[in-house]
Coordinates of C-alpha atoms and ligand atoms in Angstrom, one line a residue:
M1 CA -3.4 -2.5 -22.0
S2 CA 0.0 -1.1 -21.7
I3 CA 1.1 2.1 -20.0
S4 CA 4.5 3.6 -20.3
R5 CA 6.0 6.0 -17.8
R6 CA 9.4 7.6 -17.8
L7 CA 10.7 8.4 -14.3
Q8 CA 13.6 10.8 -13.9
F9 CA 15.3 11.5 -10.6
P10 CA 16.6 15.0 -10.0
G11 CA 20.2 15.5 -9.2
N12 CA 21.5 12.8 -11.6
A13 CA 20.5 13.0 -15.2
D14 CA 21.8 9.5 -15.8
R15 CA 19.3 7.9 -13.4
T16 CA 16.5 7.6 -15.8
Y17 CA 14.2 4.6 -15.9
D18 CA 11.9 3.4 -18.6
R19 CA 9.2 1.3 -17.2
E20 CA 6.5 -0.5 -19.1
F21 CA 3.8 -2.2 -17.2
D22 CA 1.6 -4.7 -18.9
F23 CA -1.5 -5.3 -16.8
L24 CA -2.2 -8.6 -18.4
S25 CA 1.1 -10.3 -17.8
E26 CA 3.0 -11.0 -14.6
R27 CA 5.7 -12.6 -16.8
S28 CA 6.4 -9.1 -18.3
L29 CA 6.8 -7.8 -14.8
R30 CA 9.3 -10.5 -13.9
N31 CA 11.2 -9.8 -17.1
Q32 CA 11.4 -6.2 -16.3
T33 CA 12.6 -6.6 -12.8
S34 CA 15.2 -9.1 -13.9
N35 CA 16.4 -7.1 -16.9
P36 CA 20.2 -7.1 -16.5
S37 CA 20.5 -3.7 -18.3
T38 CA 19.0 -2.0 -15.2
N39 CA 21.6 -3.6 -13.0
V40 CA 24.8 -2.1 -14.5
A41 CA 27.1 -1.3 -11.6
P42 CA 28.9 2.0 -11.8
A43 CA 32.6 2.1 -10.9
K44 CA 32.9 1.8 -7.1
P45 CA 34.2 4.8 -5.2
D46 CA 36.6 4.3 -2.3
R47 CA 34.7 2.8 0.7
N48 CA 36.1 5.5 3.0
S49 CA 34.7 8.4 0.9
A50 CA 31.3 6.8 0.8
C51 CA 28.2 8.0 2.6
R52 CA 28.0 6.3 6.0
V53 CA 24.8 4.4 6.7
A54 CA 23.4 2.8 9.8
L55 CA 20.6 0.2 9.7
I56 CA 18.3 0.1 12.7
G57 CA 16.0 -2.9 12.5
C58 CA 17.4 -6.1 10.9
G59 CA 14.2 -8.0 10.2
T60 CA 12.6 -9.0 6.9
V61 CA 13.3 -5.7 5.1
G62 CA 16.4 -4.8 7.1
R63 CA 18.2 -8.0 6.2
A64 CA 17.4 -7.6 2.5
V65 CA 18.7 -4.0 2.6
A66 CA 22.0 -5.1 4.3
R67 CA 22.4 -7.8 1.7
I68 CA 21.9 -5.4 -1.3
L69 CA 24.2 -2.9 0.2
C70 CA 27.0 -5.5 0.7
E71 CA 26.4 -7.4 -2.5
N72 CA 25.3 -4.9 -5.0
G73 CA 25.8 -1.4 -3.8
D74 CA 27.3 1.2 -6.2
G75 CA 30.0 2.1 -3.6
S76 CA 28.5 5.5 -2.8
L77 CA 27.0 3.9 0.4
R78 CA 28.9 2.3 3.2
L79 CA 27.0 0.3 5.8
T80 CA 28.7 1.0 9.1
H81 CA 26.3 -0.2 11.8
I82 CA 23.6 -2.9 12.1
C83 CA 21.5 -2.2 15.2
N84 CA 18.8 -4.5 16.6
R85 CA 17.7 -5.8 20.0
N86 CA 19.3 -9.2 20.8
V87 CA 21.8 -8.4 18.1
E88 CA 24.0 -11.4 18.6
K89 CA 21.1 -13.7 17.6
K90 CA 20.6 -11.6 14.4
K91 CA 24.3 -11.8 13.6
Q92 CA 24.4 -15.6 14.0
A93 CA 21.3 -16.0 11.9
W94 CA 22.9 -13.8 9.2
V95 CA 26.1 -15.8 9.1
Q96 CA 24.2 -19.1 9.1
N97 CA 22.0 -18.0 6.3
N98 CA 25.0 -16.8 4.3
V99 CA 26.6 -20.2 4.7
Q100 CA 23.5 -22.0 3.8
N101 CA 23.0 -19.9 0.6
N102 CA 26.6 -20.3 -0.3
V103 CA 26.9 -16.6 -0.7
Q104 CA 30.3 -16.6 0.7
N105 CA 31.6 -18.1 -2.5
N106 CA 30.2 -15.0 -4.3
N107 CA 32.1 -12.6 -2.1
I108 CA 29.0 -11.0 -0.5
N109 CA 30.0 -11.3 3.1
I110 CA 29.1 -8.4 5.4
P111 CA 32.4 -6.4 5.7
S112 CA 34.2 -7.2 9.0
D113 CA 34.3 -3.5 10.0
I114 CA 30.6 -3.2 10.4
I115 CA 29.5 -2.6 14.0
W116 CA 26.8 -4.9 15.2
T117 CA 25.1 -3.3 18.3
D118 CA 21.8 -3.2 20.3
D119 CA 22.6 0.3 21.5
V120 CA 20.5 2.8 19.4
A121 CA 21.9 5.8 21.3
S122 CA 25.5 4.9 20.2
V123 CA 24.3 4.8 16.6
L124 CA 22.6 8.1 16.9
S125 CA 25.6 9.8 18.4
S126 CA 28.0 8.3 15.8
D127 CA 29.2 10.1 12.7
V128 CA 26.8 8.3 10.3
D129 CA 25.3 10.4 7.5
I130 CA 22.1 8.4 7.0
V131 CA 20.0 6.3 9.5
I132 CA 17.7 3.6 8.0
E133 CA 14.7 3.0 10.4
L134 CA 13.2 -0.4 9.8
I135 CA 11.8 -1.5 13.1
G136 CA 8.3 -0.3 12.3
G137 CA 5.5 1.0 14.6
L138 CA 5.2 4.4 16.2
D139 CA 7.4 4.0 19.3
P140 CA 10.4 3.9 19.6
A141 CA 10.7 4.4 15.8
G142 CA 9.3 8.0 16.1
K143 CA 11.8 8.9 18.8
I144 CA 14.7 7.4 16.8
V145 CA 13.7 9.2 13.6
R146 CA 13.3 12.6 15.4
S147 CA 16.5 12.2 17.2
A148 CA 18.4 11.4 14.0
L149 CA 17.0 14.4 12.2
E150 CA 17.6 16.7 15.2
S151 CA 21.3 15.8 15.0
G152 CA 21.4 16.5 11.3
K153 CA 21.4 12.9 10.0
S154 CA 19.2 12.1 7.1
V155 CA 16.6 9.3 7.5
V156 CA 15.3 6.6 5.2
T157 CA 12.3 4.7 6.5
A158 CA 9.5 2.3 5.3
N159 CA 7.3 3.1 8.2
K160 CA 3.8 3.9 6.9
Q161 CA 2.2 4.4 10.4
L162 CA 4.8 6.9 11.4
I163 CA 4.8 8.9 8.1
A164 CA 0.9 8.8 7.8
R165 CA 0.6 10.4 11.2
H166 CA 3.7 12.6 11.5
G167 CA 5.0 12.9 7.9
P168 CA 4.6 16.7 7.4
E169 CA 6.1 17.5 10.9
L170 CA 9.1 15.2 10.2
L171 CA 9.6 16.7 6.7
Q172 CA 9.6 20.2 8.2
L173 CA 12.1 19.1 10.9
A174 CA 14.4 17.7 8.2
A175 CA 14.2 20.9 6.2
R176 CA 15.0 23.0 9.3
K177 CA 18.0 20.8 10.0
G178 CA 19.2 20.8 6.4
C179 CA 18.9 17.0 6.0
Q180 CA 16.3 14.7 4.4
I181 CA 13.7 12.1 5.3
E182 CA 12.7 9.7 2.5
F183 CA 9.9 7.1 2.8
G184 CA 9.5 5.6 -0.8
A185 CA 9.0 2.1 0.6
S186 CA 6.2 3.1 2.9
V187 CA 3.5 2.8 0.2
A188 CA 3.3 -0.1 -2.2
G189 CA 6.6 -1.6 -1.1
G190 CA 8.8 -2.0 -4.2
V191 CA 6.5 0.0 -6.6
P192 CA 8.1 3.4 -7.1
V193 CA 4.9 5.4 -6.8
L194 CA 6.1 7.9 -4.2
P195 CA 9.2 8.9 -6.1
A196 CA 7.1 9.2 -9.2
L197 CA 4.6 11.5 -7.5
R198 CA 7.3 13.7 -6.2
T199 CA 9.3 14.0 -9.4
G200 CA 7.8 12.5 -12.6
L201 CA 4.3 13.8 -11.9
C202 CA 5.0 17.0 -9.9
G203 CA 4.4 19.0 -13.1
D204 CA 0.8 17.9 -13.2
R205 CA -2.1 18.9 -10.9
L206 CA -3.4 15.6 -9.6
H207 CA -7.0 15.4 -8.5
G208 CA -7.4 11.7 -7.8
I209 CA -5.5 8.6 -6.6
A210 CA -6.8 5.1 -6.3
G211 CA -5.0 1.9 -5.5
I212 CA -4.9 -1.7 -4.4
L213 CA -2.5 -1.0 -1.6
N214 CA -2.9 -4.1 0.6
G215 CA -1.4 -7.3 -0.7
T216 CA -3.0 -9.4 2.0
C217 CA -6.6 -8.3 1.1
N218 CA -5.9 -8.7 -2.6
Y219 CA -4.5 -12.2 -2.1
I220 CA -7.6 -13.2 -0.1
L221 CA -10.1 -11.7 -2.4
S222 CA -8.5 -13.0 -5.6
R223 CA -8.3 -16.5 -4.0
I224 CA -12.0 -16.4 -3.1
E225 CA -12.6 -15.3 -6.7
T226 CA -10.6 -18.1 -8.4
A227 CA -11.3 -21.0 -6.0
R228 CA -14.8 -19.9 -4.7
I229 CA -13.7 -20.8 -1.2
P230 CA -15.1 -19.1 2.0
F231 CA -13.4 -16.0 3.4
S232 CA -12.2 -18.0 6.5
E233 CA -10.4 -20.6 4.3
A234 CA -8.8 -17.9 2.1
L235 CA -7.5 -16.1 5.3
E236 CA -6.1 -19.4 6.7
E237 CA -4.3 -20.0 3.4
A238 CA -2.9 -16.5 3.3
Q239 CA -1.6 -17.0 6.9
A240 CA -0.1 -20.4 6.1
R241 CA 1.8 -18.8 3.1
G242 CA 3.0 -15.9 5.1
Y243 CA 0.9 -13.3 3.3
A244 CA -1.2 -12.5 6.4
E245 CA -0.2 -12.1 10.1
A246 CA -1.8 -14.2 12.9
D247 CA -3.8 -11.1 13.7
A248 CA -4.6 -9.6 10.3
S249 CA -7.1 -7.0 11.5
E250 CA -5.0 -4.0 10.4
D251 CA -5.0 -5.5 6.8
L252 CA -8.6 -6.9 6.7
D253 CA -10.3 -3.9 8.3
G254 CA -8.5 -1.3 6.2
G255 CA -6.2 0.3 8.8
D256 CA -3.0 -0.5 6.8
A257 CA -4.4 0.7 3.5
R258 CA -5.8 4.0 4.9
A259 CA -2.4 4.9 6.4
K260 CA -0.9 4.4 2.9
L261 CA -3.7 6.4 1.3
A262 CA -3.0 9.3 3.7
I263 CA 0.7 9.2 2.6
L264 CA -0.4 9.2 -1.1
A265 CA -2.7 12.1 -0.4
L266 CA 0.2 14.0 1.1
A267 CA 2.6 13.3 -1.7
G268 CA 0.3 13.5 -4.6
L269 CA -2.6 15.7 -3.6
H270 CA -0.7 17.9 -1.2
T271 CA -3.3 17.4 1.5
Q272 CA -2.8 16.5 5.1
V273 CA -5.3 14.0 6.4
A274 CA -5.2 11.9 9.6
P275 CA -5.5 8.2 8.6
E276 CA -8.3 7.7 11.3
S277 CA -10.4 10.3 9.5
I278 CA -10.6 8.1 6.4
R279 CA -13.5 5.7 6.5
A280 CA -12.3 2.1 6.4
R281 CA -14.7 -0.8 5.6
T282 CA -13.7 -4.4 6.3
I283 CA -13.5 -7.2 3.7
R284 CA -14.6 -9.8 6.2
A285 CA -18.2 -9.8 5.1
V286 CA -17.4 -10.6 1.4
D287 CA -18.6 -14.1 0.6
A288 CA -17.9 -16.4 -2.4
V289 CA -21.4 -15.9 -3.6
D290 CA -20.6 -12.2 -4.0
F291 CA -18.2 -13.1 -6.7
D292 CA -20.9 -15.0 -8.5
Y293 CA -23.2 -12.0 -8.5
A294 CA -20.4 -9.6 -9.3
A295 CA -19.5 -11.7 -12.3
E296 CA -23.2 -11.4 -13.5
L297 CA -22.5 -7.6 -13.5
G298 CA -19.2 -8.0 -15.4
C299 CA -17.3 -7.2 -12.2
T300 CA -15.1 -8.7 -9.5
I301 CA -14.3 -7.4 -6.0
R302 CA -11.1 -5.7 -4.7
Q303 CA -10.2 -3.7 -1.7
I304 CA -9.8 -0.2 -3.2
S305 CA -8.3 2.9 -1.5
R306 CA -9.4 6.1 -3.2
A307 CA -9.0 9.8 -2.7
D308 CA -10.5 12.5 -4.8
L309 CA -10.1 16.2 -4.5
K310 CA -13.5 17.8 -5.4
D311 CA -15.0 21.2 -4.5
S312 CA -12.2 21.8 -2.0
A313 CA -13.0 18.7 0.0
L314 CA -11.1 15.4 0.0
F315 CA -13.4 12.4 -0.7
A316 CA -11.6 9.3 0.7
D317 CA -12.5 5.8 1.5
V318 CA -11.0 2.3 1.8
G319 CA -12.9 -0.9 1.4
P320 CA -14.2 -3.6 -0.9
C321 CA -15.6 -2.4 -4.2
L322 CA -17.0 -3.9 -7.3
V323 CA -14.6 -3.2 -10.2
P324 CA -15.0 -4.3 -13.9
T325 CA -13.3 -7.7 -14.4
D326 CA -11.5 -6.3 -17.5
S327 CA -10.3 -3.1 -15.8
P328 CA -6.7 -2.6 -14.4
F329 CA -8.0 -3.2 -10.9
G330 CA -10.0 -6.2 -11.9
R331 CA -6.9 -7.9 -13.3
V332 CA -4.6 -7.5 -10.3
Q333 CA -4.2 -10.9 -8.8
R334 CA -2.6 -12.3 -5.6
N335 CA -0.5 -9.9 -3.5
L336 CA 0.4 -7.3 -6.2
N337 CA -0.3 -3.6 -5.7
L338 CA -1.6 -1.2 -8.3
V339 CA -1.8 2.6 -8.0
L340 CA -3.7 4.8 -10.5
T341 CA -3.3 8.6 -10.5
S342 CA -5.5 11.1 -12.4
G343 CA -4.1 14.5 -13.3
Q344 CA -5.6 17.6 -14.9
Y345 CA -3.0 17.7 -17.7
G346 CA -1.4 14.2 -18.0
G347 CA -4.5 12.2 -17.5
D348 CA -4.3 8.7 -15.9
M349 CA -1.1 6.9 -15.0
A350 CA -0.6 3.5 -13.5
F351 CA 2.1 1.8 -11.3
L352 CA 2.0 -2.0 -10.7
G353 CA 4.3 -4.4 -8.9
A354 CA 5.3 -6.1 -5.7
G355 CA 3.8 -4.2 -2.8
A356 CA 5.6 -6.1 -0.1
G357 CA 8.3 -8.7 0.6
G358 CA 11.9 -8.2 1.8
D359 CA 13.6 -7.8 -1.5
P360 CA 11.2 -5.5 -3.4
T361 CA 10.8 -3.3 -0.4
A362 CA 14.6 -3.2 0.2
V363 CA 15.0 -2.0 -3.4
A364 CA 12.9 1.0 -2.6
V365 CA 14.9 1.7 0.6
V366 CA 18.2 1.4 -1.2
S367 CA 16.9 3.7 -4.0
D368 CA 16.0 6.3 -1.4
L369 CA 19.5 5.9 0.1
M370 CA 21.1 6.5 -3.2
F371 CA 18.9 9.6 -3.8
V372 CA 19.9 11.0 -0.4
A373 CA 23.5 10.2 -0.9
Q374 CA 23.4 12.1 -4.3
S375 CA 21.6 15.0 -2.7
L376 CA 24.1 15.2 0.2
A377 CA 27.0 15.0 -2.2
G378 CA 25.5 17.9 -4.3
G379 CA 24.4 19.9 -1.3
A380 CA 20.8 19.7 -2.3
G381 CA 19.5 18.2 0.9
K382 CA 17.6 21.2 2.2
K383 CA 15.7 21.9 -1.0
D384 CA 14.8 18.3 -1.6
A385 CA 13.7 17.6 1.9
A386 CA 11.1 20.4 1.7
S387 CA 9.7 19.5 -1.7
Y388 CA 6.9 17.1 -0.5
V389 CA 5.4 19.9 1.6
S390 CA 6.3 23.1 0.0
T391 CA 5.3 22.8 -3.7
P392 CA 2.5 23.5 -3.7
A393 CA 1.5 24.4 -0.1
I394 CA -0.1 21.6 1.8
S395 CA -3.8 22.0 2.7
T396 CA -6.0 20.4 5.3
P397 CA -9.4 20.1 3.5
P398 CA -12.5 18.7 5.1
I399 CA -12.7 14.9 4.7
S400 CA -15.8 13.1 3.3
S401 CA -16.7 9.6 2.4
D402 CA -19.9 10.7 0.7
F403 CA -19.1 9.4 -2.8
E404 CA -21.8 9.3 -5.4
T405 CA -21.7 5.9 -7.0
P406 CA -24.0 3.0 -8.1
W407 CA -24.3 0.4 -5.4
Y408 CA -24.4 -3.3 -4.9
L409 CA -26.6 -4.5 -2.1
R410 CA -26.5 -8.2 -1.1
F411 CA -29.1 -9.6 1.2
F412 CA -29.2 -13.0 3.0
V413 CA -32.8 -13.7 3.9
R414 CA -35.2 -16.4 5.2
D415 CA -37.4 -16.7 2.1
Q416 CA -41.1 -15.6 2.4
P417 CA -43.6 -13.8 0.1
G418 CA -43.3 -10.0 -0.2
I419 CA -39.6 -9.5 0.6
V420 CA -38.8 -7.6 -2.6
A421 CA -41.9 -5.5 -2.2
R422 CA -40.9 -4.5 1.4
L423 CA -37.4 -3.6 0.3
A424 CA -38.6 -1.6 -2.7
Q425 CA -41.0 0.3 -0.5
I426 CA -38.2 1.4 1.8
M427 CA -35.9 2.4 -1.1
A428 CA -38.7 4.4 -2.8
A429 CA -39.3 6.2 0.5
H430 CA -35.6 7.2 0.5
H431 CA -35.6 8.3 -3.1
L432 CA -33.3 5.4 -4.2
N433 CA -33.6 4.0 -7.7
I434 CA -33.3 0.3 -8.2
D435 CA -31.2 -0.6 -11.3
S436 CA -31.5 -4.4 -11.2
L437 CA -32.4 -7.4 -9.1
L438 CA -30.4 -10.6 -9.3
Q439 CA -31.4 -14.0 -7.8
K440 CA -29.5 -17.1 -8.7
P441 CA -31.4 -20.4 -8.5
G442 CA -30.5 -23.4 -6.4
F443 CA -30.0 -21.8 -3.0
D444 CA -31.6 -23.1 0.2
K445 CA -34.7 -21.0 0.9
S446 CA -33.8 -20.8 4.6
S447 CA -30.7 -18.8 3.7
L448 CA -31.2 -17.2 0.4
P449 CA -28.7 -14.6 -1.1
F450 CA -30.0 -12.1 -3.6
V451 CA -28.7 -8.8 -4.9
I452 CA -30.2 -5.4 -5.7
T453 CA -28.1 -2.8 -7.6
L454 CA -28.9 0.9 -7.3
E455 CA -28.4 3.8 -9.7
P456 CA -25.8 6.3 -8.5
C457 CA -26.6 8.0 -5.3
R458 CA -24.7 9.5 -2.4
D459 CA -23.7 7.3 0.5
S460 CA -25.5 9.7 2.9
L461 CA -28.8 9.0 1.1
L462 CA -28.4 5.3 1.2
H463 CA -27.3 4.9 4.8
P464 CA -30.6 5.6 6.5
A465 CA -32.4 3.2 4.2
L466 CA -29.9 0.5 5.0
E467 CA -30.5 1.0 8.7
E468 CA -34.2 0.6 8.2
M469 CA -33.7 -2.6 6.1
S470 CA -31.4 -4.2 8.7
G471 CA -34.3 -4.4 11.2
L472 CA -36.6 -6.4 8.9
E473 CA -37.6 -9.8 10.4
F474 CA -36.5 -11.9 7.3
S475 CA -33.0 -10.4 7.2
L476 CA -30.4 -13.0 8.4
R477 CA -27.2 -10.9 8.0
P478 CA -26.5 -7.2 7.7
C479 CA -26.8 -6.2 4.1
L480 CA -23.4 -6.1 2.3
C481 CA -23.2 -2.7 0.6
L482 CA -20.4 -2.2 -1.9
P483 CA -19.8 0.8 -4.3
I484 CA -19.6 -0.1 -7.9
L485 CA -16.7 1.6 -9.6
R486 CA -17.1 1.9 -13.4
Ligands
NAP1 N1 7.8 -6.7 5.2 C1 7.4 -6.0 4.2 O1 7.0 -6.6 3.1 C2 7.2 -4.5 4.2 C3 6.7 -3.8 3.1 C4 6.6 -2.4 3.1 C5 7.0 -1.7 4.3 N2 7.4 -2.5 5.4 C6 7.8 -1.7 6.6 O2 9.2 -1.9 6.9 C7 9.4 -1.8 8.3 C8 10.1 -3.1 8.7 O3 9.2 -4.2 8.4 P1 9.7 -5.7 8.5 O4 8.7 -6.6 7.8 O5 11.2 -5.8 8.2 O6 9.6 -6.0 10.1 P2 10.2 -7.1 11.0 O7 10.6 -8.3 10.2 O8 9.4 -7.3 12.2 O9 11.6 -6.4 11.5 C9 11.7 -5.4 12.5 C10 13.1 -5.6 13.1 O10 13.2 -4.5 14.1 C11 13.6 -5.1 15.3 N3 13.1 -4.3 16.4 C12 11.8 -4.1 16.7 N4 11.7 -3.2 17.7 C13 13.0 -2.9 18.0 C14 13.6 -2.0 19.0 N5 12.8 -1.3 19.9 N6 14.9 -1.9 19.0 C15 15.7 -2.6 18.2 N7 15.2 -3.4 17.2 C16 13.9 -3.5 17.2 C17 13.0 -6.5 15.3 O11 13.7 -7.3 16.2 P3 13.1 -8.7 16.7 O12 13.4 -9.7 15.6 O13 13.8 -9.0 17.9 O14 11.6 -8.5 16.9 C18 13.2 -6.9 13.9 O15 14.5 -7.4 13.6 C19 8.0 -1.6 8.9 O16 7.8 -0.2 9.1 C20 7.0 -2.1 7.9 O17 5.8 -1.5 7.9 C21 7.6 -3.8 5.4

């Protein structure tokens, strides 16, 4: 399956990208990203006439942004400040790293006139045009961003927590001050889905967005799928490879993905939703045996974030779901991200790529910087800053997680006669229709996993039945209940 999408950025007719994503082949993705034709450097303007840029937060993404700006910038952007706490340590690490990588031979040193500082206030009171916020978290990042906008400086950030909670307010502040705030890297890292929603798809009326938005969860689930290892082992492996933090709760329990879904709902569905109001289900309960049963149904398991506008309510949910193995979601392996959008006129669109990592995320940040620099040069800042929130007007619909889907129910029981009859009785009493019953042979009868699938019903109908079933004396673990997305 191959989906083509043409993305055109306003303000510069030459900045048109042709992207072709082949869901079956990561090689094709690598080929696209390394295509030299997309790296043609325009003639460099004078460094003094360039847009002045300050970087606050020189960590994984910040370092990569600084490197691209010094190594590969088009000359329209001039990095003037690098700000971080304990900045001397950062500077030494940078120099050491450059020497190790031999980059000095390629003339990509940081220019000597860059000011390294740990004083955020001095950066904010300087004459920079754009502040890049890459420290993350709500505080002090929120204060820094507000203060920059208040003083008329545009902001580029990758901070999903800040934008998910305060995006509309910050966009309005920017519009009032005649500057811009861009956050293209806050969802799906290097995948240009937010710029596409804002420009290439703004002519459509989107009613649904779904995505694999958390690379950590996708890595863990796809490792359990391919190696049939327990969840705990897959998590340890992800941590050892740097794909998961020591405390990975935000990722595993859906907090990270629902912040990103809230931003997608803002940018694509023009709805304002607090991330906490989106139901998040953990992937911790998914077991290797679930992939065996899912395979019997032609499916695999992925953490899916979905938002659908229906009957003036926003249906939204984040958590593990069964998806067909041969579907776009089923094919996404390791830590890649995929976002699918559904529009009234244009139908379905897909965006696939590296959802995290210093370099891919830095590309999104630098692209935002270039966009802001172009807008500032053309005097379009005010209009562009408002476009996420003003066309069309943003709404705050009621939030529901009461999706109507078929369901996968996995039980772990101590075997005894009459189990299926008891469960069937409860389901019938709650008007639930059983679609199939799966039991693989060979399991220990003292801890027997088996699966019941249900015909489509609303979550609210299923929930009371699950509570009743969880109290049964033969039940060893809470029933794992996953939506089946067809
Ligand atoms: N990493 C990714 O793949 C990725 C992908 C998409 C979006 N993002 C977003 O990008 C942002 C940056 O992420 P990251 O991975 O680069 O984080 P990081 O590696 O932890 O870098 C953060 C940097 O900010 C500095 N910092 C933290 N608090 C500060 C403060 N109060 N004052 C001055 N400096 C401060 C840190 O200094 P210390 O070293 O001293 O702690 C560190 O250098 C976050 O919003 C994140 O969600 C990251």
